[in-house]
XYZ file of C-alpha atoms in Angstrom:
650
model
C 0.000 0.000 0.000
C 1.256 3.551 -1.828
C 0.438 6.027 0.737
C 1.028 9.751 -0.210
C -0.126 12.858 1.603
C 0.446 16.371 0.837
C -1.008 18.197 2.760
C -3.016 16.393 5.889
C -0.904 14.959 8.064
C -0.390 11.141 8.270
C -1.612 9.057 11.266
C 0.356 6.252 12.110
C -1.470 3.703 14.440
C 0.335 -0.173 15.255
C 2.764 0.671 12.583
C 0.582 1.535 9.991
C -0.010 4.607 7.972
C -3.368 6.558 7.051
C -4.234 9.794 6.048
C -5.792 12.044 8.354
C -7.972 13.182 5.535
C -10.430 15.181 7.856
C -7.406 16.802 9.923
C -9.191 15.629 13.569
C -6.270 13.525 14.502
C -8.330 10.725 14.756
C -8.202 7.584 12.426
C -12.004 7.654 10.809
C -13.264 4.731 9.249
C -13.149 5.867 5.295
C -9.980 6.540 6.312
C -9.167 3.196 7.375
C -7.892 1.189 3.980
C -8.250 -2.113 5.943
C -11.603 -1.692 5.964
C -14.820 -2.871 2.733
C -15.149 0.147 0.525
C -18.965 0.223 2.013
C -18.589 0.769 5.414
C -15.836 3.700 4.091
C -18.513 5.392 1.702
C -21.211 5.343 4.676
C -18.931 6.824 6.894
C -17.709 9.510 4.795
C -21.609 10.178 3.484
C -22.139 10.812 6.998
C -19.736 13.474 7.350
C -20.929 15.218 3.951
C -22.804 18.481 3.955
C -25.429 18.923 1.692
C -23.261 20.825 -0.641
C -20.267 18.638 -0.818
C -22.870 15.738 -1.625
C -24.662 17.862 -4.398
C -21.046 18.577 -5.892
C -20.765 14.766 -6.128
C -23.176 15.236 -9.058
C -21.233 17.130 -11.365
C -18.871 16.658 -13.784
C -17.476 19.289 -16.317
C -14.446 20.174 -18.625
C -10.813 21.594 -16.444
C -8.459 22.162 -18.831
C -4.685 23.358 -17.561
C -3.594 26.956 -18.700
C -0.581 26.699 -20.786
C 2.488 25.525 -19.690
C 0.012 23.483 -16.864
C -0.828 25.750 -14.895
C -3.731 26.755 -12.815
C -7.037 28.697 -14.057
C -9.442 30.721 -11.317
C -12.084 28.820 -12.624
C -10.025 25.225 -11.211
C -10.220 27.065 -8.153
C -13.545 27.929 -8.221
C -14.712 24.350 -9.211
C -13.166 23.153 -6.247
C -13.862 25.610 -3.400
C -17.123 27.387 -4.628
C -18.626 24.099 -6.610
C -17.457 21.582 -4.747
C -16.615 18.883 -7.432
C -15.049 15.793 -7.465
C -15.197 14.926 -11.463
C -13.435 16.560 -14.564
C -13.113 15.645 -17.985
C -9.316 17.302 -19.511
C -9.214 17.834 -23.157
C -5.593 19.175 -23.396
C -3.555 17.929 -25.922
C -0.602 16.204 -24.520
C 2.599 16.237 -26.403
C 6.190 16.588 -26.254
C 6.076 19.763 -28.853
C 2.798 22.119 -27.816
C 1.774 24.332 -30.486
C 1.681 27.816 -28.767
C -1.253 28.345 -31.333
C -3.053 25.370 -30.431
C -5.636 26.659 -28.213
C -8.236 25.700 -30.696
C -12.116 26.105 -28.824
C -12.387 26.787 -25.153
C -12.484 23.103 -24.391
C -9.994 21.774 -25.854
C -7.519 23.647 -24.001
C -3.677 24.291 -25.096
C -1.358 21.888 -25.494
C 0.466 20.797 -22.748
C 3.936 18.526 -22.166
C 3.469 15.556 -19.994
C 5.135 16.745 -17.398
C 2.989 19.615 -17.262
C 0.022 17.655 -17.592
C 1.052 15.461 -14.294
C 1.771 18.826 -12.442
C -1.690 20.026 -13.325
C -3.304 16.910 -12.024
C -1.227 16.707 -8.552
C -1.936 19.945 -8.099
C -5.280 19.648 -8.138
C -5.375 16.728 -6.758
C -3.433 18.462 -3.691
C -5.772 21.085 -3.782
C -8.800 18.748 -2.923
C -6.944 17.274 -0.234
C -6.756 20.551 1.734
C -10.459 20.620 1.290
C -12.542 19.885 4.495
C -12.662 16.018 4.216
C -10.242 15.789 1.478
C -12.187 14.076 -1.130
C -9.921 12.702 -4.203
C -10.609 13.519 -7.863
C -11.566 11.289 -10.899
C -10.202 13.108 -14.366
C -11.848 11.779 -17.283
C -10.769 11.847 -21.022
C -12.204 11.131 -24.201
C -10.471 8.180 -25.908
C -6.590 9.860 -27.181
C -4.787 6.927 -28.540
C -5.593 6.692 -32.129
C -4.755 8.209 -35.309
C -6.863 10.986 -36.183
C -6.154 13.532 -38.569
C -9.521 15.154 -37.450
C -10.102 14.827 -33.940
C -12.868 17.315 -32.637
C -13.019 18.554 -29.338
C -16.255 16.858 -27.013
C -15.702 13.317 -29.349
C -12.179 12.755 -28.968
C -8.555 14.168 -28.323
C -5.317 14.235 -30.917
C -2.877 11.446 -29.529
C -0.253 13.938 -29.437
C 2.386 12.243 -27.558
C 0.412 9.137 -26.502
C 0.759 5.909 -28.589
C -0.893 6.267 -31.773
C -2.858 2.984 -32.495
C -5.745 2.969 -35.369
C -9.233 4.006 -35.114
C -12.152 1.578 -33.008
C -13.118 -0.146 -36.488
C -8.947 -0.796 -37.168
C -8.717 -2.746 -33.817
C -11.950 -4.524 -34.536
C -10.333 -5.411 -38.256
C -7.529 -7.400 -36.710
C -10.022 -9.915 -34.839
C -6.439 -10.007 -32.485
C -8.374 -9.692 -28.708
C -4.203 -9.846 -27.849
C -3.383 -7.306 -29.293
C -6.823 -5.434 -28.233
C -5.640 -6.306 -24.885
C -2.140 -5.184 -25.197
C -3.570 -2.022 -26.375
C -5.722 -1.111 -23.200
C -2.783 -2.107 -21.277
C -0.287 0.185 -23.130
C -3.494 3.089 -22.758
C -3.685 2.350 -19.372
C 0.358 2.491 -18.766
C 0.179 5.796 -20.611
C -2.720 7.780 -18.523
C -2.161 6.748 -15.396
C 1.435 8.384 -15.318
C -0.030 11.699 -15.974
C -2.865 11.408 -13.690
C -5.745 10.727 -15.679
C -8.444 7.837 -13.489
C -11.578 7.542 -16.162
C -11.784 7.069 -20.047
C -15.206 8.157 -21.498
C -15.225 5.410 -23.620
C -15.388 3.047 -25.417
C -18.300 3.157 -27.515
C -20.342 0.322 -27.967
C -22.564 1.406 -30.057
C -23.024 -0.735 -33.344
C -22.406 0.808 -37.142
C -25.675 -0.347 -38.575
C -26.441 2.942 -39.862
C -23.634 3.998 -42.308
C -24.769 7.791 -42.496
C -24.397 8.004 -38.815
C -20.573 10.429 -39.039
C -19.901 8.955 -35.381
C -19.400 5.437 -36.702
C -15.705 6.011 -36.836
C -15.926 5.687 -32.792
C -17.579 2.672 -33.230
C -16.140 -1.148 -34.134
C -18.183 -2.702 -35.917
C -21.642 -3.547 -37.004
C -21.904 -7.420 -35.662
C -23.139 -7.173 -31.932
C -21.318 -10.268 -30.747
C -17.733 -9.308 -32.103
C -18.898 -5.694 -30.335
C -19.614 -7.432 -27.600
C -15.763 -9.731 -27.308
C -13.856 -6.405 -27.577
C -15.972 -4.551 -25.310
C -15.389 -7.628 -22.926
C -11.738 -7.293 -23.779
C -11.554 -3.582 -23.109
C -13.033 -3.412 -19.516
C -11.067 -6.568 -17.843
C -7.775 -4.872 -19.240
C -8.368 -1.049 -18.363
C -10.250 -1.342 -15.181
C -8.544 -4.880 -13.784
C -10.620 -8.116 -12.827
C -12.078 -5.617 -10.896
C -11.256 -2.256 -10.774
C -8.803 -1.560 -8.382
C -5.937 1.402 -7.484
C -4.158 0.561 -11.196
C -7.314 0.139 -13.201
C -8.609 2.939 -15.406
C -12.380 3.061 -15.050
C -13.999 2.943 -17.890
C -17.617 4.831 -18.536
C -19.271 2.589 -21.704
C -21.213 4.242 -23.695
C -23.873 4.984 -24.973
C -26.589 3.052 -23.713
C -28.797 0.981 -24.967
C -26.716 1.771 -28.178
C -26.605 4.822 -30.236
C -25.714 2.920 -33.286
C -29.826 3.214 -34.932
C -29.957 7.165 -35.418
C -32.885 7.971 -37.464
C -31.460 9.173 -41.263
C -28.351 8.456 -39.826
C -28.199 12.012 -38.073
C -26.944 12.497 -34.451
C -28.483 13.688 -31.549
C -26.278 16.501 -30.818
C -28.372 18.489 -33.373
C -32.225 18.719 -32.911
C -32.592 17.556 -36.554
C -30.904 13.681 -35.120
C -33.029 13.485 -31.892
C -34.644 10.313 -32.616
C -33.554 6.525 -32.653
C -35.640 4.177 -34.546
C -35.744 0.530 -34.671
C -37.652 -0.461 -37.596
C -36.894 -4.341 -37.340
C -37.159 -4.433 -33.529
C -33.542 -5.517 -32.871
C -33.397 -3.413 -29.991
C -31.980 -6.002 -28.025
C -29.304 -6.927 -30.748
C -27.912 -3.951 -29.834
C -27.656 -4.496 -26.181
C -25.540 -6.962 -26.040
C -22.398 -5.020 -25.999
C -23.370 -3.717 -23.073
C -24.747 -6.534 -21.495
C -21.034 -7.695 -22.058
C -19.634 -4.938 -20.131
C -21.834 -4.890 -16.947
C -21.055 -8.662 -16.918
C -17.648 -7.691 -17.100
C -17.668 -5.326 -14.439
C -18.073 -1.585 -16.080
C -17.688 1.337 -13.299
C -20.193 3.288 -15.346
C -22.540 3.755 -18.474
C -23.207 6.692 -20.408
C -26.728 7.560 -22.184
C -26.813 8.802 -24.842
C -29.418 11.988 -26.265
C -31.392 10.136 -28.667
C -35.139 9.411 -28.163
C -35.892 5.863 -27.710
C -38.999 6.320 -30.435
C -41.748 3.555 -30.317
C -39.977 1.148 -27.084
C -41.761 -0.534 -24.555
C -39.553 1.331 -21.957
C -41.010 4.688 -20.578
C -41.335 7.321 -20.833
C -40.130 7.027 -25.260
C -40.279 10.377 -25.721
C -37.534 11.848 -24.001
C -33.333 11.314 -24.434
C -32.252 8.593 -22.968
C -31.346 10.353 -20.070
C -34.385 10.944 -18.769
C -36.212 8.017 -19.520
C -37.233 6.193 -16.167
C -37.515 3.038 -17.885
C -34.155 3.176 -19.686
C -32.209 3.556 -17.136
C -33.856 2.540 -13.909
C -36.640 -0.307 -15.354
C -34.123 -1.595 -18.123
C -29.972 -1.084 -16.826
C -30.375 -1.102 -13.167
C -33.711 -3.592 -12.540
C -33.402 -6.141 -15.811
C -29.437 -6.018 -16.764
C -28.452 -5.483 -13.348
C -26.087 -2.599 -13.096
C -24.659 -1.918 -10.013
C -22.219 0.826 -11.320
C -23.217 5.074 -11.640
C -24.709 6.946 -14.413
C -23.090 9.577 -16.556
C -25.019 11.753 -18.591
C -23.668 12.658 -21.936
C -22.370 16.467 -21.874
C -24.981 19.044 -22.500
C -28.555 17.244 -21.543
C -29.355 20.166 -19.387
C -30.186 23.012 -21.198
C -28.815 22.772 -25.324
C -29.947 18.664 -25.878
C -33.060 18.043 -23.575
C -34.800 16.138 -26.146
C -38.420 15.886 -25.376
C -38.369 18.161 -23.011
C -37.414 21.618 -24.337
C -40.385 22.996 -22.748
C -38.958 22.192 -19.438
C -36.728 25.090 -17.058
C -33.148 23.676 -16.123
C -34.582 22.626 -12.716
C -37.271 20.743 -13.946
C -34.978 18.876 -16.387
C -32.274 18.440 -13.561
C -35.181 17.021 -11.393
C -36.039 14.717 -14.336
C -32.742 13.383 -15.138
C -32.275 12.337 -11.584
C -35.502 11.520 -11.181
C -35.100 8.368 -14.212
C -31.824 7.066 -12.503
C -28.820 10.042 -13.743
C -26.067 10.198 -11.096
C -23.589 12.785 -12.381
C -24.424 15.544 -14.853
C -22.182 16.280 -17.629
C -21.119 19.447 -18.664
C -23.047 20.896 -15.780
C -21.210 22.711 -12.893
C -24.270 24.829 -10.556
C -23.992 23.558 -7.515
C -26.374 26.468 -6.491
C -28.715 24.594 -8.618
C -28.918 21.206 -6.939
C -28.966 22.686 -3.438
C -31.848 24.881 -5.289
C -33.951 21.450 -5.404
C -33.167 19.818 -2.692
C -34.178 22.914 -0.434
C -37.545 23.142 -3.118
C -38.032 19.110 -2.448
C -38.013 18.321 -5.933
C -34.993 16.375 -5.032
C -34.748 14.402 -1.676
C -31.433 13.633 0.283
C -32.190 9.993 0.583
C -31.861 10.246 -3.790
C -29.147 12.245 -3.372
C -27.320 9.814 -1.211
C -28.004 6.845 -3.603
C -25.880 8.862 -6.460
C -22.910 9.568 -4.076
C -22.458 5.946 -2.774
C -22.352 5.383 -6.418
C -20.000 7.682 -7.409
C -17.683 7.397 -3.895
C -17.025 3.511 -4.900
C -15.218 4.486 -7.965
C -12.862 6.787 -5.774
C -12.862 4.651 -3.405
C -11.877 1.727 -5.516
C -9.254 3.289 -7.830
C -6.904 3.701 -4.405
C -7.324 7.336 -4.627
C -8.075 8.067 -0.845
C -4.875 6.682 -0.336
C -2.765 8.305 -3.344
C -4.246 10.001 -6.105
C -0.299 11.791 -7.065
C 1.417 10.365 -9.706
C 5.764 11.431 -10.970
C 5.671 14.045 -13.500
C 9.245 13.059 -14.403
C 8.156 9.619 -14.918
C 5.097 10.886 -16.813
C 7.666 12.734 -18.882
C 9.598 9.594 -20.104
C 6.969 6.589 -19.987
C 4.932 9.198 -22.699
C 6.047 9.060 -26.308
C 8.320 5.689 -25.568
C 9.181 3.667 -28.509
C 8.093 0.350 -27.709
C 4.516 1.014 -27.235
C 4.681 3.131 -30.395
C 5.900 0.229 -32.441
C 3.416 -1.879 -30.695
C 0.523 0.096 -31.812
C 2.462 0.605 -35.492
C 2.164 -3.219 -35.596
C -1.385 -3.073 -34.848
C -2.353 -0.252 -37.947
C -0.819 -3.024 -40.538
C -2.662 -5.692 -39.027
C -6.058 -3.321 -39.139
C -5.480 -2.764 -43.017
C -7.939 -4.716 -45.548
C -7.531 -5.558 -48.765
C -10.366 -5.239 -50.589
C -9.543 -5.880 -54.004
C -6.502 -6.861 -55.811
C -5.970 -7.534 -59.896
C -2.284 -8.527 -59.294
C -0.756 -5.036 -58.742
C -0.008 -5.728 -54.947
C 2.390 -6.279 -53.297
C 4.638 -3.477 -55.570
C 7.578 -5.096 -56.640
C 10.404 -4.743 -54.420
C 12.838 -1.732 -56.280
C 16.710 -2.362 -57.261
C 19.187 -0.314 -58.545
C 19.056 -1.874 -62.193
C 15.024 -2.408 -61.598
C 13.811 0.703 -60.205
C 10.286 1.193 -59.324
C 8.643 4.799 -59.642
C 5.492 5.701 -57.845
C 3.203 8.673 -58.172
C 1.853 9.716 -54.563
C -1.174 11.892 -53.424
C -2.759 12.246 -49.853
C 1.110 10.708 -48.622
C 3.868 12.564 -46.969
C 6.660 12.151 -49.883
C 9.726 12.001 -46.832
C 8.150 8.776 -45.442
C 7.248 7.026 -49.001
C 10.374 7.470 -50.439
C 12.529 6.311 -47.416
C 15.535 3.690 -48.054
C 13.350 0.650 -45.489
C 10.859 0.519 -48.992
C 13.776 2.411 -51.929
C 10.537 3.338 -54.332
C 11.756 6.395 -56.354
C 8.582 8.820 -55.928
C 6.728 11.866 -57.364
C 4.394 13.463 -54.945
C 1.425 14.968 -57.293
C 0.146 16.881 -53.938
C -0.590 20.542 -54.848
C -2.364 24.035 -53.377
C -5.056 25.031 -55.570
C -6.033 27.666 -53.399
C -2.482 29.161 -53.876
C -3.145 28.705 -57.734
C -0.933 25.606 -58.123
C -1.300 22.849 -60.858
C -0.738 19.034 -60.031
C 2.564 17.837 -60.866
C 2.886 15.645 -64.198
C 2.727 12.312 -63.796
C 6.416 11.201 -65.442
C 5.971 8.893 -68.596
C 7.871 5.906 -66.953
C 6.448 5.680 -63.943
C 5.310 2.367 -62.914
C 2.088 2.908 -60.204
C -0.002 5.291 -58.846
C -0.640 5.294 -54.665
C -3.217 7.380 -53.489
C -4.628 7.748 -50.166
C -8.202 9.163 -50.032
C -9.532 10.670 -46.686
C -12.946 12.282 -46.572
C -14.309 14.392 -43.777
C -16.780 17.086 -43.349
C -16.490 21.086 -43.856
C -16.505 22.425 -40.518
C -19.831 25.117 -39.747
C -20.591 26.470 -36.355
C -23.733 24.816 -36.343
C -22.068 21.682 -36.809
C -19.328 21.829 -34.347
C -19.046 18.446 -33.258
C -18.584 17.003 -37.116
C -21.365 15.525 -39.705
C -22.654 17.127 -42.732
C -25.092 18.809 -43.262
C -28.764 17.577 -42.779
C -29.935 17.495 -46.456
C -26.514 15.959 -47.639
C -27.070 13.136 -45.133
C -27.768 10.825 -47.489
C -24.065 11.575 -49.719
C -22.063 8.593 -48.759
C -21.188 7.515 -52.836
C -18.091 9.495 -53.525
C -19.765 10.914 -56.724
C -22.061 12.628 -54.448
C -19.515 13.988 -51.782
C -17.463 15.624 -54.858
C -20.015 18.143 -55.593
C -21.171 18.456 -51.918
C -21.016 21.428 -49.870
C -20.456 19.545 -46.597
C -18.223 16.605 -47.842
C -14.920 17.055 -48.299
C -12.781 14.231 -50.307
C -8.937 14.995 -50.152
C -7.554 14.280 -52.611
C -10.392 15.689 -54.966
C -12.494 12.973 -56.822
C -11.252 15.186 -60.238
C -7.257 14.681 -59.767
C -8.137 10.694 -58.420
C -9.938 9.738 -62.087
C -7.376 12.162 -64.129
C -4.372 10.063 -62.287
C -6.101 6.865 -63.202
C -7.169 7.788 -67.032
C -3.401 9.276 -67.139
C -1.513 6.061 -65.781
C -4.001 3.599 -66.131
C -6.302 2.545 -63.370
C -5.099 -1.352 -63.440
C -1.537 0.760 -62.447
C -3.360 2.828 -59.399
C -3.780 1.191 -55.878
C -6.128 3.031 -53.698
C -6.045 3.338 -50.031
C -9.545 4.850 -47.961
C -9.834 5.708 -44.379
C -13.522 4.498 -44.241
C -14.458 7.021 -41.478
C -17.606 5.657 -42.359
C -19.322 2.545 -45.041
C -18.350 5.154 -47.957
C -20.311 3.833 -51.108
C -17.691 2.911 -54.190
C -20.264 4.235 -56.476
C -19.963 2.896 -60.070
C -19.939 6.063 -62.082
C -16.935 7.422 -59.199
C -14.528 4.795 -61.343
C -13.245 3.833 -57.943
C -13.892 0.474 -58.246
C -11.396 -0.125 -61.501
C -8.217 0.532 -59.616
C -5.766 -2.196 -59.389
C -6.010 -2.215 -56.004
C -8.487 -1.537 -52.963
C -7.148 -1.018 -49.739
C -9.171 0.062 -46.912
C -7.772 1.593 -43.613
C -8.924 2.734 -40.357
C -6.821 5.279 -38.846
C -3.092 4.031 -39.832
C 0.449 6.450 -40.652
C 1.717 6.523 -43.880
C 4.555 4.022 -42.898
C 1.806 1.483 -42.173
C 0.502 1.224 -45.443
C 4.346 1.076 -47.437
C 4.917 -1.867 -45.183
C 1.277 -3.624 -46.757
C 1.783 -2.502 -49.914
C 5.458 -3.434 -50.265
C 4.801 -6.847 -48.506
C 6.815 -6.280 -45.262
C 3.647 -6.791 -43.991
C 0.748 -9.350 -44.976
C -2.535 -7.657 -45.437
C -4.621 -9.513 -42.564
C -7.165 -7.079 -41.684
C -11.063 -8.078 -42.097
C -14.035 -5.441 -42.756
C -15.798 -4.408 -39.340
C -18.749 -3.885 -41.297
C -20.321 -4.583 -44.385
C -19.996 -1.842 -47.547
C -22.810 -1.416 -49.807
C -22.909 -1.384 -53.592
C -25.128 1.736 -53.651
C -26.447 4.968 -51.517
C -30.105 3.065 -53.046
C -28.850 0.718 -50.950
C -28.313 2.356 -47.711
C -31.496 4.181 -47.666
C -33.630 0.897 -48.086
C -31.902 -1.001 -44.890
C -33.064 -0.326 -41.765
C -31.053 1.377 -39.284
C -30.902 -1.032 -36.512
C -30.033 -4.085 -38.926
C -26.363 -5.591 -39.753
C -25.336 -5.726 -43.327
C -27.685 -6.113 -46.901
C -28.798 -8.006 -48.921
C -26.642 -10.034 -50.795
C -27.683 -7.793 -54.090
C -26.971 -4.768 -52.662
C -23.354 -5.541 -50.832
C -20.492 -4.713 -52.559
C -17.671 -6.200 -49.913
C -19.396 -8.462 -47.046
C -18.641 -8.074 -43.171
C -15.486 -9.889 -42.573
C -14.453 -9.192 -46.482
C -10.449 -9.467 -46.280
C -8.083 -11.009 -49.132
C -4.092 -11.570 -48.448
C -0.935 -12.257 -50.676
């Protein structure tokens, strides 16, 4: 037992150590580690006020100033608010952009080191306070490569391993190396200080339109379910304990059916519909982690539309029977509830009519414990003095949340070593560990004989043309490919290079994303272009953006030859290959899920063996798309293009 005070003073009674977290020079029972975590919660409930308990129930974003340091509004969260529960969005890397402020939330970059002094600090901070509570920092998920990370889905790995998107683990079928991967995670956050993961989704990619489906793994609920298994055993520990990471799995029942295929965080996605009633196929990933042991589940905003649970029309949130009927009576959750950020106030679907209070009192009401993105305490101690909310409620949410502290050791030592934080971050060997998971997340789609490129020699040279590649790590010595990077500026009234006359193959890596609007801040196009997922129709799009353009991809295939082009597609989402695109004629098909440029050389060039299988089924038209249902696996066998688990080798 790791015992580390700061600032209380440490009892020592028949040679053991304790914190004296109350400062009465007396050894109290939650501060007795010998004893169950119960009879510690019920002792320390008894010594709350009724403002220390309401600050139990909220949870919003602390960023550190740059450089790590301190904001008033840290200080006021602590003293004033009295809060337990933050979610950091900094960037953490060994080379912070003094630019990189980006919105409010997502904070500046900030070294490791920095990071870990910002934590302890805090965390030093809370012990001074009157019964010297510990804090739980959250983060959304950090560890992946993501040339487009938005702040309130997920965070740029900066210096943190850099493994491939949800759907690239889920395309190795490797639950090893999925293990190995929430271990390295693990490794990595706890150094700087960071106790919870909002993550990882288990919501299912049935609906391809849906833009949050690269957070997802796949469409097939049991494979969902494995990894989700997988996840929680290896971040939070057989049970979670002082070196787990707990997770908070989300979003429940599943947020994988969205209506259209547009997301609740706008008013025009409120709804999830299930029109083939497999409503419980897409429980079962989280049936999988409260089985395994989840500290906590997170709702998401969608309106359960037409379910037996109720109230169905409301967000999930504040549906009685979602939550309290369904999780906690039928599945058997034991763990807390975390809203999704922003229910109060901008996403209280159903009930917009409602004041804050009223939706507060709701929330709670249907089996919430911690609000998200909410930080009034003045505004819970506002209902419990009205009676809309009742201490013995209260209570039930604070023995809730007061087990996760309680189990992740942080009573007893909740400070971690910057200066290890500073070296363990940005290591090599879990790098090359999550480099060896990208290859084995690559697919192969299709191949007419062009891959693997022939391996170059000084009297057999082999020349490529590149776009969408960084030239410096194509043409490195480990592959020897003499290259031609056709990238260009348009904008700065630029031309693409000329493809030379001898060269032997086209590589071209194709990324599509959405233009960003402010009324669109957390990604997804816009609602009337919904339906563009055929690359034809994102070309001529105003919210789809495909890099390189759809023009300079056909001109470099009528130029070369299209049997001589291999292309390589982050499928952020089940993009259709639409005939008339011309997509389909390449040489090679190769799709990826979040991988460095280095990754795909070592596929392409056969260092590597193309292993990876599809997550989820691609369809052979947008036709197609429309006439599934949202809540269903797959297509028909007429209207699939590559099948779920499509995957061809050398």
């Amino acid at each position: 037992m790791k015992l580390e005070a700061r600032v209380k003073p440490i009892l020592e009674i028949d040679g053991l150590l304790f914190k004296d977290l109350n400062g009465n020079g007396r050894l109290e029972p939650y501060e007795d580690w010998r004893l169950p975590i119960h009879l510690r919660i019920e002792d320390l409930l008894s010594q709350m006020t009724l403002k220390e308990k309401a600050g139990m129930l909220l949870i919003q974003t602390l960023n550190a100033e740059p450089g790590g340091r301190l904001s008033d509004t840290a200080v006021d969260y602590l003293s004033k608010e009295k809060m337990t529960r933050f979610i950091f969005r900094n960037t953490i890397t060994a080379e912070p952009q003094p630019s990189a402020t980006g919105p409010s939330w997502r904070g500046a970059d900030v070294r490791p080191y920095e990071a870990a002094q910002f934590l302890n600090l805090m965390q030093e901070l809370a012990e001074a306070s009157r019964l010297g509570i510990p804090l739980v920092f959250k983060s959304n998920a950090r560890n992946h490569h993501d040339s487009n990370a938005k702040p309130g889905i997920n965070v740029p790995a900066g210096s943190f391993s850099e493994w491939p998107k949800e759907a690239g683990l889920a395309a190795t079928r490797d639950m090893d190396l999925i293990a190995e991967f929430a271990q390295t995670v693990r490794q990595e956050w706890l150094a700087v200080g960071l106790r919870g993961l909002y993550g990882y989704m288990a919501d299912l990619a049935t609906e391809p339109r849906w833009y949050r489906i690269h957070e997802t793994f796949t469409e097939d609920a049991d494979l969902a379910a494995e990894i989700i298994r997988v996840l929680v055993k290896n971040f939070q520990g057989e049970e979670l304990n002082a070196s787990g990471l707990a997770l908070t799995v989300k979003h429940f029942p599943g947020g994988g059916p969205q209506e259209g295929g547009a997301d609740p965080h706008y008013a025009f996605g409120k709804n999830q519909t299930y029109p083939t009633g497999l409503f419980e196929y897409h429980l079962k990933p989280f049936k999988a982690a409260i089985e395994a042991g989840v500290s906590a589940l997170m709702p998401y905003y969608g309106i359960p539309v037409g379910q037996s649970y109720q109230p169905n029309n409301v967000g999930m949130a504040f549906s009685k029977g979602i939550l309290t009927e369904l999780l906690r009576a039928e599945l058997g959750f034991k763990g807390y509830i975390n809203s999704d950020t922003g229910i109060i106030g901008e996403r209280a679907w159903g009930l917009e009519d409602k004041t804050v209070d009223e939706q507060i009192a709701i929330a709670i009401e249907a089996g919430t414990d911690v609000l998200s993105g909410f930080n009034s305490n003045a505004q819970i101690m506002g209902l419990l003095e009205s009676g809309n909310l009742t201490e013995t409620r209260l209570d039930e949410s604070v023995r809730r949340l007061l087990k996760e502290q309680f189990q992740l050791g942080l009573f007893e030592n909740p400070y971690v070593d910057p200066n290890r934080a500073a070296y363990l971050i940005g290591n090599r060997a879990f790098q090359r560990r999550a480099e060896e998971a990208q290859r084995k997340s690559i697919v192969l789609l299709q191949n007419n004989g062009v891959l693997p490129l022939p391996k170059p020699s000084e009297e057999k040279p082999v020349k490529l043309y590149s776009m969408g590649m960084d030239k410096a790590v194509i043409a490195h010595e480990r592959w020897g490919y003499k290259v031609v990077a056709g990238d260009y500026n348009p904008e700065a009234g630029e031309s693409r290079p000329t493809i030379p006359e001898d060269t032997d193959y086209a590589l071209i890596r194709i990324e599509v994303n959405n233009v960003s609007s402010p009324d669109r801040l957390f990604g997804g196009p816009k609602q009337e272009e919904l339906d563009f997922l055929a690359f034809s129709a994102m070309a001529k799009a105003e919210s789809w953006a495909v890099t390189p353009s759809l023009e300079d991809i056909q001109a470099v295939m009528a130029e070369l030859g299209a049997y001589k082009t291999v292309l390589a597609i982050y499928f952020r989402q089940p993009f259709v290959l639409d005939e008339a695109s011309g997509l389909r004629s390449a040489g090679a098909l190769l799709a990826t899920f979040g991988v460095r440029d280095a990754a795909l050389m070592d596929i392409v060039s056969a260092q590597a063996t193309p292993s990876g299988k599809l997550p989820f089924a691609l369809a052979i038209s947008t036709e197609a798309i429309k006439r599934q249902a949202s809540d269903a696996p797959g297509y028909d066998e007429a209207d699939t293009l590559f099948p779920f688990g499509h995957g061809l080798t050398y």
